[in-house]
Coordinates of C-alpha atoms in Angstrom, one line a residue:
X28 CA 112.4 87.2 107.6
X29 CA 108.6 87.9 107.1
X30 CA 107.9 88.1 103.6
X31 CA 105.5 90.6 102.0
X32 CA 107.5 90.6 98.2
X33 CA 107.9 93.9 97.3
X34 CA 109.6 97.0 95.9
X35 CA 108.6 100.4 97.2
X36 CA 105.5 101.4 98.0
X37 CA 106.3 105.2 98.7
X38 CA 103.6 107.5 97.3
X39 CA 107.2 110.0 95.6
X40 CA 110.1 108.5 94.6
X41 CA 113.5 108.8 96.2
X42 CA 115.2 112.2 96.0
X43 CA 119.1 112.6 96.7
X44 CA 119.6 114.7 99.8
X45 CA 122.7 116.8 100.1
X46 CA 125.6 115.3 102.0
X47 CA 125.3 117.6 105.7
X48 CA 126.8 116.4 108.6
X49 CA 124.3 118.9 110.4
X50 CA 121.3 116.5 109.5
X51 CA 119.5 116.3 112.8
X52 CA 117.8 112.8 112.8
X53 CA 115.7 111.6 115.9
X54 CA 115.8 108.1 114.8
X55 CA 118.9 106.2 113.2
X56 CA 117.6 102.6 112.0
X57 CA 120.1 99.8 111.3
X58 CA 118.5 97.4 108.6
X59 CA 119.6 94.3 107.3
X60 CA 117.1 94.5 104.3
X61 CA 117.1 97.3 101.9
X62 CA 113.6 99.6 101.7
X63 CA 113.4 98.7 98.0
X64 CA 113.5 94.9 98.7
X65 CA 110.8 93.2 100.4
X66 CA 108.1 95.6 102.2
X67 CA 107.7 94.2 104.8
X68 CA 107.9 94.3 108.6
X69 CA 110.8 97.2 108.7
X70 CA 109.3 99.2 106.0
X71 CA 105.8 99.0 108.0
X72 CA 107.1 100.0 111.1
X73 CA 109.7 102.5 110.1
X74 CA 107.0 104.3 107.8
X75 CA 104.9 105.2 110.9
X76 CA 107.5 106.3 113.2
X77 CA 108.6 108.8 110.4
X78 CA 105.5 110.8 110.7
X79 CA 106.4 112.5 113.7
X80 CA 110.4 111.7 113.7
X81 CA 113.3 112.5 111.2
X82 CA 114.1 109.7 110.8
X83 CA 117.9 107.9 109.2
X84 CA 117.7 104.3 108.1
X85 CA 121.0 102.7 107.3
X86 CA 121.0 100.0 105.2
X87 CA 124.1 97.3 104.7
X88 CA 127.2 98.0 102.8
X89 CA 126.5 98.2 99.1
X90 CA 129.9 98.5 97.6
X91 CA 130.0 100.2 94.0
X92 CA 133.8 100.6 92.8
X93 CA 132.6 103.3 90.2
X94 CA 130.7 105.6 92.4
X95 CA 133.0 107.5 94.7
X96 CA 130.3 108.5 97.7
X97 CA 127.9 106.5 99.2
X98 CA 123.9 107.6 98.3
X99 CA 121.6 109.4 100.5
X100 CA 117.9 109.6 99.0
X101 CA 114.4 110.4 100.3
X102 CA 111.3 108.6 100.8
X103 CA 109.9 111.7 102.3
X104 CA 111.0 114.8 104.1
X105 CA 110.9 112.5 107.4
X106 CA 112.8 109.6 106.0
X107 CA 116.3 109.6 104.5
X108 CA 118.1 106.4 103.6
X109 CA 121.7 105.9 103.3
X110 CA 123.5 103.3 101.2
X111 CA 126.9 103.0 102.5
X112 CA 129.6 102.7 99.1
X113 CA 131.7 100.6 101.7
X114 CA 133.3 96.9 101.9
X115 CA 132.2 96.6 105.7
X116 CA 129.7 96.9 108.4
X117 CA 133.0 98.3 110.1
X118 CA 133.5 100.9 107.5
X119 CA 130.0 103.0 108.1
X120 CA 131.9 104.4 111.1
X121 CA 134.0 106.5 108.8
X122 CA 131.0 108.4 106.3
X123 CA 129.0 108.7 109.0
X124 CA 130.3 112.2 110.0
X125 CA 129.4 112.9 106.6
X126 CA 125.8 112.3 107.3
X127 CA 124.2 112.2 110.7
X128 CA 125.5 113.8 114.1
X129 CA 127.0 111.7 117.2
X130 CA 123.8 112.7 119.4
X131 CA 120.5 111.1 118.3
X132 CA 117.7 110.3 120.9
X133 CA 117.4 106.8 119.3
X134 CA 119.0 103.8 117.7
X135 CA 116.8 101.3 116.1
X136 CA 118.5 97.6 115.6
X137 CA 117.2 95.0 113.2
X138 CA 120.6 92.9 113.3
X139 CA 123.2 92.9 115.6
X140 CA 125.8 92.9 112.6
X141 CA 125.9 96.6 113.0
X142 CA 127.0 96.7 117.0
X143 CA 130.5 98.5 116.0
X144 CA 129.0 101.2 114.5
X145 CA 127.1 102.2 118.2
X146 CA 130.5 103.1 119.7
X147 CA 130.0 106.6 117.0
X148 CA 126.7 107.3 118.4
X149 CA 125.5 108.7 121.6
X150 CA 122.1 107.3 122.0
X151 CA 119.5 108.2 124.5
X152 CA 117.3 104.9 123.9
X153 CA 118.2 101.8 121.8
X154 CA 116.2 99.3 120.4
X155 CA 116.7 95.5 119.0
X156 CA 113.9 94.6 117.1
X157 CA 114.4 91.2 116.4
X158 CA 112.1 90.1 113.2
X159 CA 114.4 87.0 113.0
X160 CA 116.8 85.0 114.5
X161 CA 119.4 85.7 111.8
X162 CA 121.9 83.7 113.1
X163 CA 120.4 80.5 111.5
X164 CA 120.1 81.9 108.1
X165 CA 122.2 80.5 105.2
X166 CA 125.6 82.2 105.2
X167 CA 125.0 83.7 108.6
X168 CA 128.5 85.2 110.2
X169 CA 129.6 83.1 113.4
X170 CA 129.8 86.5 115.3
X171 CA 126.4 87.5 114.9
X172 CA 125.8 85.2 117.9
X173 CA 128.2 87.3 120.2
X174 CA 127.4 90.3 118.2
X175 CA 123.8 89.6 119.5
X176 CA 124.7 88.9 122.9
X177 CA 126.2 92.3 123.3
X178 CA 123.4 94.4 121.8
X179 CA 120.6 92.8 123.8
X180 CA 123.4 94.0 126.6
X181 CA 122.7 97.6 125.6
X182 CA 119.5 97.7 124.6
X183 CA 116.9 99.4 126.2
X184 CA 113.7 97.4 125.0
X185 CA 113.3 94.5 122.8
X186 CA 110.7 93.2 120.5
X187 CA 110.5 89.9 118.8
X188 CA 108.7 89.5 116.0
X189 CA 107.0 86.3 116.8
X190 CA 105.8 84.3 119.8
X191 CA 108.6 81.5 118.9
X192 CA 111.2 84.1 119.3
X193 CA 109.5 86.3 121.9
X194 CA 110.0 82.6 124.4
X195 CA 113.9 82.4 122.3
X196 CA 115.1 85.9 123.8
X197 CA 112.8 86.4 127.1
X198 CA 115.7 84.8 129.2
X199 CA 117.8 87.1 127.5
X200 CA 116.7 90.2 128.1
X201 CA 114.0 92.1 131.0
X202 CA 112.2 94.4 129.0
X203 CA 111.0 92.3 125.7
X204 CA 108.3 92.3 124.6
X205 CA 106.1 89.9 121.1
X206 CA 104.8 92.2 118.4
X207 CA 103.9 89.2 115.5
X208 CA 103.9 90.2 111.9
X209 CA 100.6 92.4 111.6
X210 CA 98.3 93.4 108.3
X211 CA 97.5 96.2 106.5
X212 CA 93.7 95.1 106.0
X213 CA 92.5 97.9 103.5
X214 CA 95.1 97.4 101.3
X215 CA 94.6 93.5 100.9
X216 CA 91.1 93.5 101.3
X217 CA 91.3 94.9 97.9
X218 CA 91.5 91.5 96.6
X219 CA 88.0 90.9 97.4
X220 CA 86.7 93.8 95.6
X221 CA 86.7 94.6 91.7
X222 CA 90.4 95.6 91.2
X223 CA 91.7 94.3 87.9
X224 CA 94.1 91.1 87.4
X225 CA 97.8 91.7 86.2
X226 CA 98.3 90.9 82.6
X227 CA 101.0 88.0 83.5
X228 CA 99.1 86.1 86.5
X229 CA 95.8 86.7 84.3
X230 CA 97.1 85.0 81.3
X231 CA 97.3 81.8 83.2
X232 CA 94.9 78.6 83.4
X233 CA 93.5 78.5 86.6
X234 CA 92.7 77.4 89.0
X235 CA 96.0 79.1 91.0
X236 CA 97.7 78.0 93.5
X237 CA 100.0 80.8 95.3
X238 CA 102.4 82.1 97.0
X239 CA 103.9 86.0 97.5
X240 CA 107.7 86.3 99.6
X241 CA 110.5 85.6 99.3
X242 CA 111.6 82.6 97.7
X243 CA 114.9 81.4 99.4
X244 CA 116.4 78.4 101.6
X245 CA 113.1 78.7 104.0
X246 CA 110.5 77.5 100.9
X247 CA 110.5 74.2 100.4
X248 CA 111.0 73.5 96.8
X249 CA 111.0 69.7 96.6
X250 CA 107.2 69.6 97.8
X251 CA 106.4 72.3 95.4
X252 CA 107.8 70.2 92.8
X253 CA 106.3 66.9 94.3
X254 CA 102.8 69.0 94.6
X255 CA 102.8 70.1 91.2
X256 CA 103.3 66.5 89.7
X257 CA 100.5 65.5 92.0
X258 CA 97.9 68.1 90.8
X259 CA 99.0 68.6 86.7
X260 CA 95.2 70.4 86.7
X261 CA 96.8 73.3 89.0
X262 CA 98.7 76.3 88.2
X263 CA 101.5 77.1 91.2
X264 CA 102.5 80.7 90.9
X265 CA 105.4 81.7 92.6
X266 CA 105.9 85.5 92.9
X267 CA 108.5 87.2 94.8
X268 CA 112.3 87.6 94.1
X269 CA 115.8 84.7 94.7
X270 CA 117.9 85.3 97.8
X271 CA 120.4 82.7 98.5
X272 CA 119.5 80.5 95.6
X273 CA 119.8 80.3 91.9
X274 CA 117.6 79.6 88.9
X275 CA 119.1 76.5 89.0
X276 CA 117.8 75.0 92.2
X277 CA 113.9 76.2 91.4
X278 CA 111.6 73.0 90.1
X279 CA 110.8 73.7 86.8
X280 CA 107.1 71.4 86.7
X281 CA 105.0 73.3 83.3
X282 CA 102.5 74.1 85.7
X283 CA 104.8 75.9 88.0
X284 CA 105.2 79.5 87.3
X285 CA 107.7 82.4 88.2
X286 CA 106.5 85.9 87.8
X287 CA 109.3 87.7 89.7
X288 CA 109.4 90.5 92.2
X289 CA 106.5 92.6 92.3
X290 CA 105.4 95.8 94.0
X291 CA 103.8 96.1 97.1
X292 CA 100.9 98.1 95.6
X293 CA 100.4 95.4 92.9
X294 CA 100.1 92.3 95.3
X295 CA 96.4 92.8 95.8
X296 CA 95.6 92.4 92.0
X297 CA 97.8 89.2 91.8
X298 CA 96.3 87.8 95.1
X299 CA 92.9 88.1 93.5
X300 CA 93.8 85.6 91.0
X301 CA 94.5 82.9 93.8
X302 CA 92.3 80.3 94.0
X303 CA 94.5 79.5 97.7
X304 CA 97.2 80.6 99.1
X305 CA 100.3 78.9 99.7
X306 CA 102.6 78.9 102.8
X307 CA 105.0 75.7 101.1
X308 CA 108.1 76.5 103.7
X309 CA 110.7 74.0 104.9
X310 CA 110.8 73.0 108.5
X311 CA 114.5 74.1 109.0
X312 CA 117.0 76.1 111.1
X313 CA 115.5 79.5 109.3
X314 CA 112.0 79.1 109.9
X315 CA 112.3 77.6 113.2
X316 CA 111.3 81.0 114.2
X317 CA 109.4 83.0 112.0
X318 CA 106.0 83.9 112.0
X319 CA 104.9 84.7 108.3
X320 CA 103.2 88.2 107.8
X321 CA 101.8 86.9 104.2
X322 CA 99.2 84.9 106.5
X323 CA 97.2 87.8 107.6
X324 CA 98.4 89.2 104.2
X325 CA 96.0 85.9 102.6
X326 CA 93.5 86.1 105.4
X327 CA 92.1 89.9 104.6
X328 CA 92.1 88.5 100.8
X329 CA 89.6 85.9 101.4
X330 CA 91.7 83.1 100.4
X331 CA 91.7 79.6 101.6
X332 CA 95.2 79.0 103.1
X333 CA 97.2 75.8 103.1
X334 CA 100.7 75.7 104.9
X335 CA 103.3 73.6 106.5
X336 CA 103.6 73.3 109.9
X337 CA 105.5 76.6 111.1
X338 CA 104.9 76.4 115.1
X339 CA 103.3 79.8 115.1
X340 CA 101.1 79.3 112.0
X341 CA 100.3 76.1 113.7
X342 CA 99.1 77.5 117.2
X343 CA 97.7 80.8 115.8
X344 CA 95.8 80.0 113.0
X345 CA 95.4 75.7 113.0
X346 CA 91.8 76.3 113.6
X347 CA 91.6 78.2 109.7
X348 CA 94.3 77.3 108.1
X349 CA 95.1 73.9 106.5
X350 CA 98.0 72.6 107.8
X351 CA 100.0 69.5 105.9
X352 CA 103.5 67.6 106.7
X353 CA 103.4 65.9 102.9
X354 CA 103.0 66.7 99.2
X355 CA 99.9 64.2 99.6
X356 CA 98.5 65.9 102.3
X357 CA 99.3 69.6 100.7
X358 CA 97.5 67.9 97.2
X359 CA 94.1 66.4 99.4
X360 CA 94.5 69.9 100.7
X361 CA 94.3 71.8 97.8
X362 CA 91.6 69.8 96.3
X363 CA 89.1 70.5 99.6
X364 CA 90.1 74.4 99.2
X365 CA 88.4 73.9 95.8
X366 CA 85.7 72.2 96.9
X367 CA 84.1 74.9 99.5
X368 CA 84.2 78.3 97.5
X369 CA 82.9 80.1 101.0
X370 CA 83.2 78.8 104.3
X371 CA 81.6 81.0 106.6
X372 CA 83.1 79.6 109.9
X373 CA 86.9 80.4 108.5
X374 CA 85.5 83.5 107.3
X375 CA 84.7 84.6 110.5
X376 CA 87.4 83.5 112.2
X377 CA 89.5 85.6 109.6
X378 CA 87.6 88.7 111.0
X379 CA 87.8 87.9 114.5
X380 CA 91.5 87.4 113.7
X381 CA 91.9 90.4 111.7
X382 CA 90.2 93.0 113.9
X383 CA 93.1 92.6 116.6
X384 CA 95.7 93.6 114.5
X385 CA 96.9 96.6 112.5
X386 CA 100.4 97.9 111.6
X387 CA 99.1 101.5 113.3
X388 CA 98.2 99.7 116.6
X389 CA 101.0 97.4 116.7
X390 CA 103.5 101.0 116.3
X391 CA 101.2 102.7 118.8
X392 CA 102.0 100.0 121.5
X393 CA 105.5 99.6 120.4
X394 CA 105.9 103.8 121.1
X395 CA 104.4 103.8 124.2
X396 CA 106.9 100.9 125.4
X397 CA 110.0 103.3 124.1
X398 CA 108.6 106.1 125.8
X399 CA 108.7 104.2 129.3
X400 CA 111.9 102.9 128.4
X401 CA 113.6 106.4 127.8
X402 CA 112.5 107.8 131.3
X403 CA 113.3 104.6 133.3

């Protein structure tokens, strides 16, 4: 998954909306992550198509034995969420009269675990946005695979949120098409400017070293821990909530730091306090594909950028962005990020980087590619 660590960055809270089977949604969105999570690629995406769209995102069974309905709540008029109070994906099928009519110009895929619920709908266009190959993920069902195989079937159009999994699926499906993790550059350019520091990340020694996601089976927490031993001088802070892993397995160095889960419109205040930014993840089944949105995230802060070497960090951004295979390579790293305060030639290719992408273009393409779809 691309990791921007969040909660919910929705200007009003959520509002309960009254159970109506007469809802009229133009949009239903199936979602693996839930909208107070991580904000990150679905959130991004799904926010702008709900300007102009009702839209219904349906996030993954969320059993609670006390509550006896499942919760329908409001980012905005345009934008419902429901939270299924069921034990399976399977399940769904059976509120959803409750909820949202049979006819609904478009379904909106982000896993293929929710295939049995298209049978309810009657979908004009559907879409498989594939941010991840989910199928190599820790605990990943063995039918998500076939699951897969049958949506791409069905679908419509197809993006892939990377250029490693754009060349995974193109021999699966004739109308897909790469849309890599994007940036909201004015909100993370904020780091740059004279925003205040957060009271926990300010109250440690510098200089930082960090990292903002996620922090699950795809970081790779024996370099951190090697790293840290290696540069005692160095504060590692580690922001961003557990999935798939306990207390237990994180390093626990006194220079390594865990400030949690924070939200999206805090992460320019702790990104300020970062002397570099830190991209520390495993080479493994789960990042075999992924193309990290937190590096466009870094680049509009300014921040010198170290990472591991994820194939699409690697031919996208080698030419600005350290790259290491070894604790002693990410440590001689981290010392020449200190050592050059400014470098204008990475700044500039930052900009040149940053001016081709936006979350608003990357939705305006993406919409023009649905409309073609729908008439064809």
């Amino acid at each position: 998954m691309q990791t921007t660590t969040t909660k919910n960055n929705a200007v009003t809270p959520r509002q309960p909306v009254a159970t109506n089977a007469t809802n009229q949604y133009d949009l239903v969105v199936f979602c693996h992550l839930r909208w107070d999570f991580v904000y990150q690629r679905p959130q991004h995406i799904i926010s702008r198509m709900a300007k102009d769209q009702k839209v219904l995102l349906i996030e993954e069974p969320w059993f609670r034995e006390h509550e006896a309905t499942s919760r329908l709540t409001a980012i905005n008029p345009n934008l419902h969420i429901l939270q299924p109070n069921v034990k399976s994906i399977e399940d769904i099928a059976a509120i959803l009269p409750n909820y949202v009519g049979k006819n609904v110009a478009t379904g909106w895929f982000y896993s293929a675990s929710f295939v049995p619920l298209l049978s309810y709908f009657e979908f004009d266009t559907i879409i498989y946005d594939c941010m991840d190959e989910l199928s190599l993920f820790k605990g990943a069902p063995e039918k998500l695979i076939e699951q897969e195989q049958f949506l791409m079937a069905n679908a419509d159009v197809m993006f892939t949120g990377g250029k490693s999994l754009y060349e995974s699926k193109m021999m699966h499906h004739d109308n897909v098409h790469c849309f890599p993790s994007s940036v909201d550059y004015d909100h993370f350019a904020q780091a740059q400017n004279g925003i205040a520091l957060p009271q926990d990340i300010a109250n440690i020694k510098g200089p930082i070293a960090g990292y903002f996601g996620v922090i699950d089976e795809r970081i790779n927490l024996d370099m951190l821990n090697d790293v840290a031993l290696l540069k005692p001088d160095v504060s590692f802070v580690m922001i961003g909530p557990l999935a798939k892993i306990g207390e237990h397995d994180l390093p626990r160095q006194a220079n390594i730091h865990y400030l949690g889960m924070k939200d999206y419109k805090e992460l320019p205040g702790y990104l300020k306090a970062f002397s570099v930014a830190l991209m520390p993840f495993a080479l493994n089944d789960a990042t075999k594909y992924i193309s990290p949105t937190k590096s466009l995230e870094y680049m509009a802060a300014g921040k010198p950028i170290i990472s591991t070497a994820i194939k699409d960090v690697v031919r996208d951004y080698s030419t600005c962005i350290m790259i290491v295979e070894s604790a002693d390579e990410f440590a001689t790293a981290i010392d020449a990020a200190f050592s050059v305060a400014h470098n204008a030639i990475i700044e500039q290719e930052y900009s040149n980087i940053l001016k081709k992408t936006s979350w608003n273009a990357t939705v305006e393409k993406m919409r023009a590619l649905i409309k073609t779809a729908a008439r064809s």
